[in-house]
Amino acid sequence: MIREYREWFNQRFTPQQYQQYLQALNSGYPGAIEFRVAETPVFVGKAFKNKMLSACESVIDAITGADFQTLTQQSVPERWRIPGAQPFSHFMVFDFGACIGADGAPEPQLIEMQGFPSLFGFQTYMANAARETYGIPQQLTTYLNGFTEATYLQQLKQIIIGDYAPEQVILLDLFPHKQKTRIDFYCTQTYTGVTPVCLTQLYKQGRRLFYNNEAGTPVPVSRIYNRLIFDELEQQTPDIRLKGDLLKEELDVEWIPHPDWFYRVSKFTLPFLQHPYIPATTFLSNMPDMPEHLEQYVLKPLFSFSGKGVEIDVTPEKIAAIKDRENWILQKKVAYAPVIATPDGPATTEIRIFYFWEAGKPRPVATHNLARLSKGKMIGVSYNSQETWVGGSLAFFEED
């Protein structure tokens, strides 16, 4: 964290500025932000940024390895094997907690990762609002690897749409206009022209997929920008779950990214990784003996999202109660450090790095980020709604 910018921000901050910030965020899409937005960005120095990128690149080394798909074949649930598999994931994200290393310096620790999109549109919208409201110095940027707002959005649009017309591409989710992430769907629609469509709206004719637009006209779907989480689909009523079976059929449609990658690049991958900034992780089924000092571990289900099912306070009884051990991991707990000084007490932070992978390129590239601030045990915005100086945010990086 960059102390000089933190002090600069805190000294200049006023509650009125925060209200202006919220007004700027809500002005374009009134009522679409359902989560708490933090008062402040996170200011990240070059050393911490490069540590995160070092860990990310080590994971990319594993993902691009010749044996990665064989290692992760079992990660994809049999009931959700969707035709049209692809050899790479167009989008990946990596979540890091800000901790303190043995040398006393801040260091990142990888908490989770996903071969799945994130708030790619909203974070650009948020970056603009934060910079304009707070007067963020120009030498700080939310982008990585030399990306600018223009080049970032250009690449995002190119990957999502490809050579198709925007109307042939849909952003697919379950009840997208009710999702807490819908602000991102609307920003993405603005930046790319891609329409959010609910799974329940889809139907097929032959091998072609269609939905009806607002005028009732059938629109063929050539490409799906996938935001659908199948774990959420499985929690729905039988008639809605049945709609998911449509996606298991042989269809003339492309996935961006294919659903397989939600599972392949996930908590399932963590036990195969070794890096100073990646905590040791083991499949619960591979642990015949109970480890000592369970308070040093966190228990996570492989197939869940938004922190659901995570056990922070692990006990022998909780482990003994698990029947499907192959679907759980035990991860060495990391100690989030209260590195963000705020007027009402320090906050912890988690930073998510976005990676984009263009077809034909040997590796993906880091492009942008989001951040979350917390003052509790759980870092997600859903767990911090009653605090201040917590919630969704983003990092401004020192440029190299």
PDB file of C-alpha atoms in Angstrom, residues 90-365:
ATOM      1  CA  HIS A  90     -10.975 -16.262 -22.546  1.00  0.00           C
ATOM      2  CA  PHE A  91     -11.216 -14.744 -19.064  1.00  0.00           C
ATOM      3  CA  MET A  92      -9.684 -15.540 -15.688  1.00  0.00           C
ATOM      4  CA  VAL A  93      -9.559 -13.767 -12.342  1.00  0.00           C
ATOM      5  CA  PHE A  94      -7.249 -14.178  -9.335  1.00  0.00           C
ATOM      6  CA  ASP A  95      -8.150 -13.012  -5.799  1.00  0.00           C
ATOM      7  CA  PHE A  96      -5.413 -11.980  -3.370  1.00  0.00           C
ATOM      8  CA  GLY A  97      -5.642 -11.085   0.282  1.00  0.00           C
ATOM      9  CA  ALA A  98      -3.255  -8.385   1.493  1.00  0.00           C
ATOM     10  CA  CYS A  99      -1.139  -9.894   4.278  1.00  0.00           C
ATOM     11  CA  ILE A 100       2.159  -9.238   6.051  1.00  0.00           C
ATOM     12  CA  GLY A 101       5.079 -11.494   5.174  1.00  0.00           C
ATOM     13  CA  ALA A 102       7.815 -12.875   7.426  1.00  0.00           C
ATOM     14  CA  ASP A 103       9.996  -9.910   6.450  1.00  0.00           C
ATOM     15  CA  GLY A 104       7.395  -7.471   7.758  1.00  0.00           C
ATOM     16  CA  ALA A 105       6.482  -6.204   4.294  1.00  0.00           C
ATOM     17  CA  PRO A 106       3.005  -6.454   2.758  1.00  0.00           C
ATOM     18  CA  GLU A 107       2.582  -9.522   0.588  1.00  0.00           C
ATOM     19  CA  PRO A 108      -0.348 -11.020  -1.354  1.00  0.00           C
ATOM     20  CA  GLN A 109      -1.740 -14.485  -0.765  1.00  0.00           C
ATOM     21  CA  LEU A 110      -3.885 -16.136  -3.436  1.00  0.00           C
ATOM     22  CA  ILE A 111      -7.312 -16.879  -1.989  1.00  0.00           C
ATOM     23  CA  GLU A 112      -9.247 -18.065  -5.006  1.00  0.00           C
ATOM     24  CA  MET A 113      -9.324 -18.010  -8.802  1.00  0.00           C
ATOM     25  CA  GLN A 114     -11.851 -18.624 -11.529  1.00  0.00           C
ATOM     26  CA  GLY A 115     -11.891 -19.223 -15.274  1.00  0.00           C
ATOM     27  CA  PHE A 116     -14.882 -16.919 -15.458  1.00  0.00           C
ATOM     28  CA  PRO A 117     -15.649 -13.238 -16.100  1.00  0.00           C
ATOM     29  CA  SER A 118     -15.963 -10.646 -13.363  1.00  0.00           C
ATOM     30  CA  LEU A 119     -17.154  -7.032 -13.214  1.00  0.00           C
ATOM     31  CA  PHE A 120     -15.185  -6.150 -16.332  1.00  0.00           C
ATOM     32  CA  GLY A 121     -17.522  -3.372 -17.441  1.00  0.00           C
ATOM     33  CA  PHE A 122     -18.417  -1.859 -14.076  1.00  0.00           C
ATOM     34  CA  GLN A 123     -14.803  -1.504 -12.959  1.00  0.00           C
ATOM     35  CA  THR A 124     -14.075   0.840 -15.864  1.00  0.00           C
ATOM     36  CA  TYR A 125     -17.188   2.827 -14.981  1.00  0.00           C
ATOM     37  CA  MET A 126     -16.109   2.892 -11.315  1.00  0.00           C
ATOM     38  CA  ALA A 127     -12.553   3.929 -12.166  1.00  0.00           C
ATOM     39  CA  ASN A 128     -13.838   6.967 -14.056  1.00  0.00           C
ATOM     40  CA  ALA A 129     -16.166   7.976 -11.210  1.00  0.00           C
ATOM     41  CA  ALA A 130     -13.431   7.594  -8.592  1.00  0.00           C
ATOM     42  CA  ARG A 131     -10.861   9.534 -10.588  1.00  0.00           C
ATOM     43  CA  GLU A 132     -13.225  12.395 -11.353  1.00  0.00           C
ATOM     44  CA  THR A 133     -14.786  12.662  -7.880  1.00  0.00           C
ATOM     45  CA  TYR A 134     -11.624  12.358  -5.825  1.00  0.00           C
ATOM     46  CA  GLY A 135      -9.117  13.862  -8.256  1.00  0.00           C
ATOM     47  CA  ILE A 136      -6.909  10.766  -8.303  1.00  0.00           C
ATOM     48  CA  PRO A 137      -3.401  11.702  -9.530  1.00  0.00           C
ATOM     49  CA  GLN A 138      -2.733  10.847 -13.156  1.00  0.00           C
ATOM     50  CA  GLN A 139       0.396   8.854 -12.327  1.00  0.00           C
ATOM     51  CA  LEU A 140      -1.825   6.178 -10.778  1.00  0.00           C
ATOM     52  CA  THR A 141      -3.798   3.756 -12.953  1.00  0.00           C
ATOM     53  CA  THR A 142      -6.264   0.940 -12.416  1.00  0.00           C
ATOM     54  CA  TYR A 143      -5.009  -0.828 -15.545  1.00  0.00           C
ATOM     55  CA  LEU A 144      -2.071  -3.216 -15.969  1.00  0.00           C
ATOM     56  CA  ASN A 145       0.530  -3.963 -18.644  1.00  0.00           C
ATOM     57  CA  GLY A 146       0.141  -0.580 -20.302  1.00  0.00           C
ATOM     58  CA  PHE A 147      -3.589  -0.891 -20.925  1.00  0.00           C
ATOM     59  CA  THR A 148      -5.668   2.262 -21.007  1.00  0.00           C
ATOM     60  CA  GLU A 149      -9.423   2.609 -20.810  1.00  0.00           C
ATOM     61  CA  ALA A 150      -9.618   2.688 -24.605  1.00  0.00           C
ATOM     62  CA  THR A 151      -7.396  -0.328 -25.267  1.00  0.00           C
ATOM     63  CA  TYR A 152      -8.941  -2.304 -22.408  1.00  0.00           C
ATOM     64  CA  LEU A 153     -12.495  -1.794 -23.681  1.00  0.00           C
ATOM     65  CA  GLN A 154     -11.370  -2.475 -27.239  1.00  0.00           C
ATOM     66  CA  GLN A 155      -9.922  -5.844 -26.222  1.00  0.00           C
ATOM     67  CA  LEU A 156     -12.913  -6.703 -24.022  1.00  0.00           C
ATOM     68  CA  LYS A 157     -15.286  -6.016 -26.899  1.00  0.00           C
ATOM     69  CA  GLN A 158     -13.158  -7.935 -29.392  1.00  0.00           C
ATOM     70  CA  ILE A 159     -12.967 -11.030 -27.193  1.00  0.00           C
ATOM     71  CA  ILE A 160     -16.686 -11.032 -26.395  1.00  0.00           C
ATOM     72  CA  ILE A 161     -18.015 -10.231 -29.871  1.00  0.00           C
ATOM     73  CA  GLY A 162     -15.280 -11.444 -32.213  1.00  0.00           C
ATOM     74  CA  ASP A 163     -16.378 -11.196 -35.846  1.00  0.00           C
ATOM     75  CA  TYR A 164     -20.090 -11.288 -35.045  1.00  0.00           C
ATOM     76  CA  ALA A 165     -22.575  -8.461 -34.931  1.00  0.00           C
ATOM     77  CA  PRO A 166     -23.369  -7.460 -31.303  1.00  0.00           C
ATOM     78  CA  GLU A 167     -26.999  -8.538 -31.710  1.00  0.00           C
ATOM     79  CA  GLN A 168     -25.827 -12.113 -32.382  1.00  0.00           C
ATOM     80  CA  VAL A 169     -24.047 -12.236 -29.018  1.00  0.00           C
ATOM     81  CA  ILE A 170     -25.790 -12.417 -25.647  1.00  0.00           C
ATOM     82  CA  LEU A 171     -24.697 -12.008 -22.046  1.00  0.00           C
ATOM     83  CA  LEU A 172     -26.259 -15.095 -20.454  1.00  0.00           C
ATOM     84  CA  ASP A 173     -27.281 -15.366 -16.811  1.00  0.00           C
ATOM     85  CA  LEU A 174     -30.218 -16.472 -14.715  1.00  0.00           C
ATOM     86  CA  PHE A 175     -32.626 -13.557 -14.202  1.00  0.00           C
ATOM     87  CA  PRO A 176     -29.910 -11.019 -15.090  1.00  0.00           C
ATOM     88  CA  HIS A 177     -31.994  -8.002 -14.110  1.00  0.00           C
ATOM     89  CA  LYS A 178     -32.308  -9.350 -10.550  1.00  0.00           C
ATOM     90  CA  GLN A 179     -28.652 -10.236 -10.042  1.00  0.00           C
ATOM     91  CA  LYS A 180     -26.549  -8.176  -7.638  1.00  0.00           C
ATOM     92  CA  THR A 181     -24.009  -7.894 -10.452  1.00  0.00           C
ATOM     93  CA  ARG A 182     -26.528  -6.432 -12.910  1.00  0.00           C
ATOM     94  CA  ILE A 183     -24.753  -3.052 -12.871  1.00  0.00           C
ATOM     95  CA  ASP A 184     -21.901  -4.818 -14.665  1.00  0.00           C
ATOM     96  CA  PHE A 185     -24.295  -6.284 -17.222  1.00  0.00           C
ATOM     97  CA  TYR A 186     -25.598  -2.821 -18.053  1.00  0.00           C
ATOM     98  CA  CYS A 187     -22.105  -1.341 -18.283  1.00  0.00           C
ATOM     99  CA  THR A 188     -21.048  -4.229 -20.520  1.00  0.00           C
ATOM    100  CA  GLN A 189     -24.063  -3.618 -22.744  1.00  0.00           C
ATOM    101  CA  THR A 190     -23.091   0.051 -23.037  1.00  0.00           C
ATOM    102  CA  TYR A 191     -19.475  -0.740 -23.889  1.00  0.00           C
ATOM    103  CA  THR A 192     -20.062  -3.701 -26.232  1.00  0.00           C
ATOM    104  CA  GLY A 193     -23.689  -3.636 -27.399  1.00  0.00           C
ATOM    105  CA  VAL A 194     -24.310  -7.154 -26.007  1.00  0.00           C
ATOM    106  CA  THR A 195     -27.779  -7.721 -24.502  1.00  0.00           C
ATOM    107  CA  PRO A 196     -28.289  -9.460 -21.124  1.00  0.00           C
ATOM    108  CA  VAL A 197     -30.575 -12.468 -21.680  1.00  0.00           C
ATOM    109  CA  CYS A 198     -32.069 -14.870 -19.139  1.00  0.00           C
ATOM    110  CA  LEU A 199     -31.608 -18.614 -19.595  1.00  0.00           C
ATOM    111  CA  THR A 200     -35.393 -18.977 -19.451  1.00  0.00           C
ATOM    112  CA  GLN A 201     -35.727 -16.880 -22.626  1.00  0.00           C
ATOM    113  CA  LEU A 202     -33.728 -19.281 -24.787  1.00  0.00           C
ATOM    114  CA  TYR A 203     -35.194 -21.829 -27.182  1.00  0.00           C
ATOM    115  CA  LYS A 204     -33.860 -23.729 -30.159  1.00  0.00           C
ATOM    116  CA  GLN A 205     -34.817 -24.492 -33.725  1.00  0.00           C
ATOM    117  CA  GLY A 206     -32.747 -27.332 -35.098  1.00  0.00           C
ATOM    118  CA  ARG A 207     -29.192 -26.643 -33.909  1.00  0.00           C
ATOM    119  CA  ARG A 208     -29.712 -22.880 -33.640  1.00  0.00           C
ATOM    120  CA  LEU A 209     -30.366 -21.036 -30.404  1.00  0.00           C
ATOM    121  CA  PHE A 210     -32.791 -18.096 -30.262  1.00  0.00           C
ATOM    122  CA  TYR A 211     -34.413 -15.580 -27.951  1.00  0.00           C
ATOM    123  CA  ASN A 212     -37.089 -12.982 -28.649  1.00  0.00           C
ATOM    124  CA  ASN A 213     -36.113  -9.343 -28.326  1.00  0.00           C
ATOM    125  CA  GLU A 214     -38.318  -6.637 -26.766  1.00  0.00           C
ATOM    126  CA  ALA A 215     -40.275  -6.356 -30.001  1.00  0.00           C
ATOM    127  CA  GLY A 216     -40.969 -10.094 -29.960  1.00  0.00           C
ATOM    128  CA  THR A 217     -38.714 -10.762 -32.937  1.00  0.00           C
ATOM    129  CA  PRO A 218     -36.683 -14.016 -32.855  1.00  0.00           C
ATOM    130  CA  VAL A 219     -32.957 -13.290 -32.642  1.00  0.00           C
ATOM    131  CA  PRO A 220     -30.424 -16.043 -33.450  1.00  0.00           C
ATOM    132  CA  VAL A 221     -27.612 -16.493 -30.924  1.00  0.00           C
ATOM    133  CA  SER A 222     -24.173 -17.222 -32.356  1.00  0.00           C
ATOM    134  CA  ARG A 223     -22.071 -16.566 -29.279  1.00  0.00           C
ATOM    135  CA  ILE A 224     -22.688 -16.617 -25.507  1.00  0.00           C
ATOM    136  CA  TYR A 225     -20.778 -14.372 -23.115  1.00  0.00           C
ATOM    137  CA  ASN A 226     -21.293 -16.694 -20.186  1.00  0.00           C
ATOM    138  CA  ARG A 227     -22.149 -15.280 -16.756  1.00  0.00           C
ATOM    139  CA  LEU A 228     -24.310 -18.247 -15.744  1.00  0.00           C
ATOM    140  CA  ILE A 229     -23.172 -20.119 -12.617  1.00  0.00           C
ATOM    141  CA  PHE A 230     -24.589 -23.643 -12.699  1.00  0.00           C
ATOM    142  CA  ASP A 231     -24.445 -23.954  -8.926  1.00  0.00           C
ATOM    143  CA  GLU A 232     -27.022 -21.172  -8.765  1.00  0.00           C
ATOM    144  CA  LEU A 233     -29.128 -22.864 -11.448  1.00  0.00           C
ATOM    145  CA  GLU A 234     -29.263 -26.048  -9.365  1.00  0.00           C
ATOM    146  CA  GLN A 235     -30.924 -24.116  -6.539  1.00  0.00           C
ATOM    147  CA  GLN A 236     -33.912 -23.176  -8.716  1.00  0.00           C
ATOM    148  CA  THR A 237     -37.292 -24.859  -9.198  1.00  0.00           C
ATOM    149  CA  PRO A 238     -37.420 -28.006 -11.393  1.00  0.00           C
ATOM    150  CA  ASP A 239     -38.897 -26.188 -14.402  1.00  0.00           C
ATOM    151  CA  ILE A 240     -36.069 -23.645 -14.418  1.00  0.00           C
ATOM    152  CA  ARG A 241     -33.409 -26.306 -13.856  1.00  0.00           C
ATOM    153  CA  LEU A 242     -34.837 -28.120 -16.848  1.00  0.00           C
ATOM    154  CA  LYS A 243     -33.984 -25.115 -19.031  1.00  0.00           C
ATOM    155  CA  GLY A 244     -30.335 -25.825 -18.303  1.00  0.00           C
ATOM    156  CA  ASP A 245     -30.650 -29.125 -20.186  1.00  0.00           C
ATOM    157  CA  LEU A 246     -30.987 -27.111 -23.384  1.00  0.00           C
ATOM    158  CA  LEU A 247     -27.330 -26.136 -23.054  1.00  0.00           C
ATOM    159  CA  LYS A 248     -26.273 -29.796 -22.992  1.00  0.00           C
ATOM    160  CA  GLU A 249     -27.495 -30.302 -26.556  1.00  0.00           C
ATOM    161  CA  GLU A 250     -25.351 -29.989 -29.663  1.00  0.00           C
ATOM    162  CA  LEU A 251     -25.844 -26.360 -30.694  1.00  0.00           C
ATOM    163  CA  ASP A 252     -24.270 -24.083 -33.274  1.00  0.00           C
ATOM    164  CA  VAL A 253     -23.070 -21.609 -30.671  1.00  0.00           C
ATOM    165  CA  GLU A 254     -19.728 -20.447 -29.265  1.00  0.00           C
ATOM    166  CA  TRP A 255     -19.014 -19.895 -25.565  1.00  0.00           C
ATOM    167  CA  ILE A 256     -16.991 -17.006 -24.152  1.00  0.00           C
ATOM    168  CA  PRO A 257     -15.667 -18.624 -22.007  1.00  0.00           C
ATOM    169  CA  HIS A 258     -16.840 -22.224 -22.075  1.00  0.00           C
ATOM    170  CA  PRO A 259     -18.483 -23.357 -18.785  1.00  0.00           C
ATOM    171  CA  ASP A 260     -15.796 -26.035 -18.272  1.00  0.00           C
ATOM    172  CA  TRP A 261     -13.312 -23.342 -17.313  1.00  0.00           C
ATOM    173  CA  PHE A 262     -15.372 -22.210 -14.341  1.00  0.00           C
ATOM    174  CA  TYR A 263     -14.390 -25.555 -12.810  1.00  0.00           C
ATOM    175  CA  ARG A 264     -10.946 -26.119 -14.313  1.00  0.00           C
ATOM    176  CA  VAL A 265      -9.552 -22.799 -13.062  1.00  0.00           C
ATOM    177  CA  SER A 266     -10.995 -22.786  -9.575  1.00  0.00           C
ATOM    178  CA  LYS A 267     -10.400 -23.997  -6.038  1.00  0.00           C
ATOM    179  CA  PHE A 268      -9.909 -27.411  -7.667  1.00  0.00           C
ATOM    180  CA  THR A 269      -6.628 -26.153  -9.157  1.00  0.00           C
ATOM    181  CA  LEU A 270      -5.095 -24.877  -5.909  1.00  0.00           C
ATOM    182  CA  PRO A 271      -3.687 -28.215  -4.651  1.00  0.00           C
ATOM    183  CA  PHE A 272      -1.563 -28.486  -7.810  1.00  0.00           C
ATOM    184  CA  LEU A 273       0.163 -25.112  -7.278  1.00  0.00           C
ATOM    185  CA  GLN A 274       3.278 -24.078  -5.398  1.00  0.00           C
ATOM    186  CA  HIS A 275       4.394 -20.486  -4.952  1.00  0.00           C
ATOM    187  CA  PRO A 276       5.371 -18.262  -2.006  1.00  0.00           C
ATOM    188  CA  TYR A 277       2.146 -16.291  -2.455  1.00  0.00           C
ATOM    189  CA  ILE A 278      -0.145 -19.310  -2.824  1.00  0.00           C
ATOM    190  CA  PRO A 279      -1.153 -20.929   0.506  1.00  0.00           C
ATOM    191  CA  ALA A 280      -0.736 -24.702   0.764  1.00  0.00           C
ATOM    192  CA  THR A 281      -3.966 -26.473  -0.205  1.00  0.00           C
ATOM    193  CA  THR A 282      -4.973 -30.156  -0.106  1.00  0.00           C
ATOM    194  CA  PHE A 283      -8.019 -32.106  -1.236  1.00  0.00           C
ATOM    195  CA  LEU A 284      -9.787 -33.263   1.904  1.00  0.00           C
ATOM    196  CA  SER A 285     -10.007 -36.757   0.389  1.00  0.00           C
ATOM    197  CA  ASN A 286      -6.192 -36.874   0.236  1.00  0.00           C
ATOM    198  CA  MET A 287      -5.802 -36.286   3.975  1.00  0.00           C
ATOM    199  CA  PRO A 288      -6.138 -39.611   5.825  1.00  0.00           C
ATOM    200  CA  ASP A 289      -5.080 -38.015   9.111  1.00  0.00           C
ATOM    201  CA  MET A 290      -6.517 -34.914  10.720  1.00  0.00           C
ATOM    202  CA  PRO A 291      -3.912 -32.118  10.673  1.00  0.00           C
ATOM    203  CA  GLU A 292      -2.898 -30.493  13.916  1.00  0.00           C
ATOM    204  CA  HIS A 293      -3.816 -26.883  14.659  1.00  0.00           C
ATOM    205  CA  LEU A 294      -7.029 -26.802  12.643  1.00  0.00           C
ATOM    206  CA  GLU A 295      -7.413 -23.153  13.597  1.00  0.00           C
ATOM    207  CA  GLN A 296      -4.713 -22.488  10.989  1.00  0.00           C
ATOM    208  CA  TYR A 297      -6.888 -23.801   8.146  1.00  0.00           C
ATOM    209  CA  VAL A 298     -10.022 -22.859   6.234  1.00  0.00           C
ATOM    210  CA  LEU A 299     -12.406 -25.448   4.793  1.00  0.00           C
ATOM    211  CA  LYS A 300     -13.922 -24.745   1.369  1.00  0.00           C
ATOM    212  CA  PRO A 301     -16.365 -26.571  -0.906  1.00  0.00           C
ATOM    213  CA  LEU A 302     -15.059 -26.892  -4.437  1.00  0.00           C
ATOM    214  CA  PHE A 303     -18.319 -26.036  -6.137  1.00  0.00           C
ATOM    215  CA  SER A 304     -19.755 -22.893  -4.622  1.00  0.00           C
ATOM    216  CA  PHE A 305     -19.631 -19.164  -5.205  1.00  0.00           C
ATOM    217  CA  SER A 306     -19.707 -15.877  -3.231  1.00  0.00           C
ATOM    218  CA  GLY A 307     -18.153 -17.531  -0.189  1.00  0.00           C
ATOM    219  CA  LYS A 308     -21.045 -19.938   0.373  1.00  0.00           C
ATOM    220  CA  GLY A 309     -20.182 -22.981   2.476  1.00  0.00           C
ATOM    221  CA  VAL A 310     -16.758 -21.706   3.525  1.00  0.00           C
ATOM    222  CA  GLU A 311     -15.828 -22.673   7.090  1.00  0.00           C
ATOM    223  CA  ILE A 312     -13.484 -20.184   8.734  1.00  0.00           C
ATOM    224  CA  ASP A 313     -13.529 -21.861  12.148  1.00  0.00           C
ATOM    225  CA  VAL A 314     -12.631 -25.469  11.314  1.00  0.00           C
ATOM    226  CA  THR A 315     -13.232 -28.215  13.896  1.00  0.00           C
ATOM    227  CA  PRO A 316     -12.812 -32.020  13.793  1.00  0.00           C
ATOM    228  CA  GLU A 317     -16.587 -32.324  14.049  1.00  0.00           C
ATOM    229  CA  LYS A 318     -17.142 -30.201  10.944  1.00  0.00           C
ATOM    230  CA  ILE A 319     -14.663 -32.279   8.964  1.00  0.00           C
ATOM    231  CA  ALA A 320     -16.133 -35.543  10.226  1.00  0.00           C
ATOM    232  CA  ALA A 321     -19.588 -34.459   9.088  1.00  0.00           C
ATOM    233  CA  ILE A 322     -18.461 -34.136   5.456  1.00  0.00           C
ATOM    234  CA  LYS A 323     -19.371 -37.185   3.374  1.00  0.00           C
ATOM    235  CA  ASP A 324     -18.161 -36.059  -0.081  1.00  0.00           C
ATOM    236  CA  ARG A 325     -14.586 -35.251   0.884  1.00  0.00           C
ATOM    237  CA  GLU A 326     -13.458 -35.255  -2.744  1.00  0.00           C
ATOM    238  CA  ASN A 327     -15.496 -32.061  -3.179  1.00  0.00           C
ATOM    239  CA  TRP A 328     -13.729 -30.128  -0.418  1.00  0.00           C
ATOM    240  CA  ILE A 329     -10.300 -28.586   0.121  1.00  0.00           C
ATOM    241  CA  LEU A 330      -8.423 -27.663   3.267  1.00  0.00           C
ATOM    242  CA  GLN A 331      -6.373 -24.533   2.751  1.00  0.00           C
ATOM    243  CA  LYS A 332      -3.791 -22.961   5.033  1.00  0.00           C
ATOM    244  CA  LYS A 333      -5.458 -19.913   6.482  1.00  0.00           C
ATOM    245  CA  VAL A 334      -3.932 -16.558   5.673  1.00  0.00           C
ATOM    246  CA  ALA A 335      -4.029 -13.604   8.020  1.00  0.00           C
ATOM    247  CA  TYR A 336      -5.458 -10.571   6.260  1.00  0.00           C
ATOM    248  CA  ALA A 337      -3.570  -7.538   7.506  1.00  0.00           C
ATOM    249  CA  PRO A 338      -5.358  -4.293   8.427  1.00  0.00           C
ATOM    250  CA  VAL A 339      -3.336  -2.348   5.873  1.00  0.00           C
ATOM    251  CA  ILE A 340      -5.947   0.279   4.917  1.00  0.00           C
ATOM    252  CA  ALA A 341      -6.041   3.160   7.379  1.00  0.00           C
ATOM    253  CA  THR A 342      -9.539   4.653   7.604  1.00  0.00           C
ATOM    254  CA  PRO A 343     -11.038   7.319   9.902  1.00  0.00           C
ATOM    255  CA  ASP A 344     -12.950   4.699  11.924  1.00  0.00           C
ATOM    256  CA  GLY A 345     -10.393   1.923  12.152  1.00  0.00           C
ATOM    257  CA  PRO A 346      -8.198  -0.060   9.760  1.00  0.00           C
ATOM    258  CA  ALA A 347      -9.648  -2.265   7.054  1.00  0.00           C
ATOM    259  CA  THR A 348      -8.414  -5.363   5.272  1.00  0.00           C
ATOM    260  CA  THR A 349      -8.532  -5.736   1.519  1.00  0.00           C
ATOM    261  CA  GLU A 350      -8.699  -8.308  -1.241  1.00  0.00           C
ATOM    262  CA  ILE A 351      -7.646  -7.472  -4.788  1.00  0.00           C
ATOM    263  CA  ARG A 352      -8.840  -9.326  -7.875  1.00  0.00           C
ATOM    264  CA  ILE A 353      -6.634  -9.279 -10.964  1.00  0.00           C
ATOM    265  CA  PHE A 354      -8.370  -9.633 -14.345  1.00  0.00           C
ATOM    266  CA  TYR A 355      -6.765 -11.661 -17.133  1.00  0.00           C
ATOM    267  CA  PHE A 356      -7.876 -11.640 -20.791  1.00  0.00           C
ATOM    268  CA  TRP A 357      -6.861 -14.329 -23.281  1.00  0.00           C
ATOM    269  CA  GLU A 358      -7.119 -13.528 -26.980  1.00  0.00           C
ATOM    270  CA  ALA A 359      -7.557 -16.412 -29.383  1.00  0.00           C
ATOM    271  CA  GLY A 360      -4.253 -17.288 -31.000  1.00  0.00           C
ATOM    272  CA  LYS A 361      -2.103 -15.862 -28.195  1.00  0.00           C
ATOM    273  CA  PRO A 362       0.053 -18.283 -26.169  1.00  0.00           C
ATOM    274  CA  ARG A 363      -0.829 -16.732 -22.805  1.00  0.00           C
ATOM    275  CA  PRO A 364      -3.428 -14.448 -21.243  1.00  0.00           C
ATOM    276  CA  VAL A 365      -2.490 -10.980 -20.025  1.00  0.00           C
TER     277      VAL A 365
END
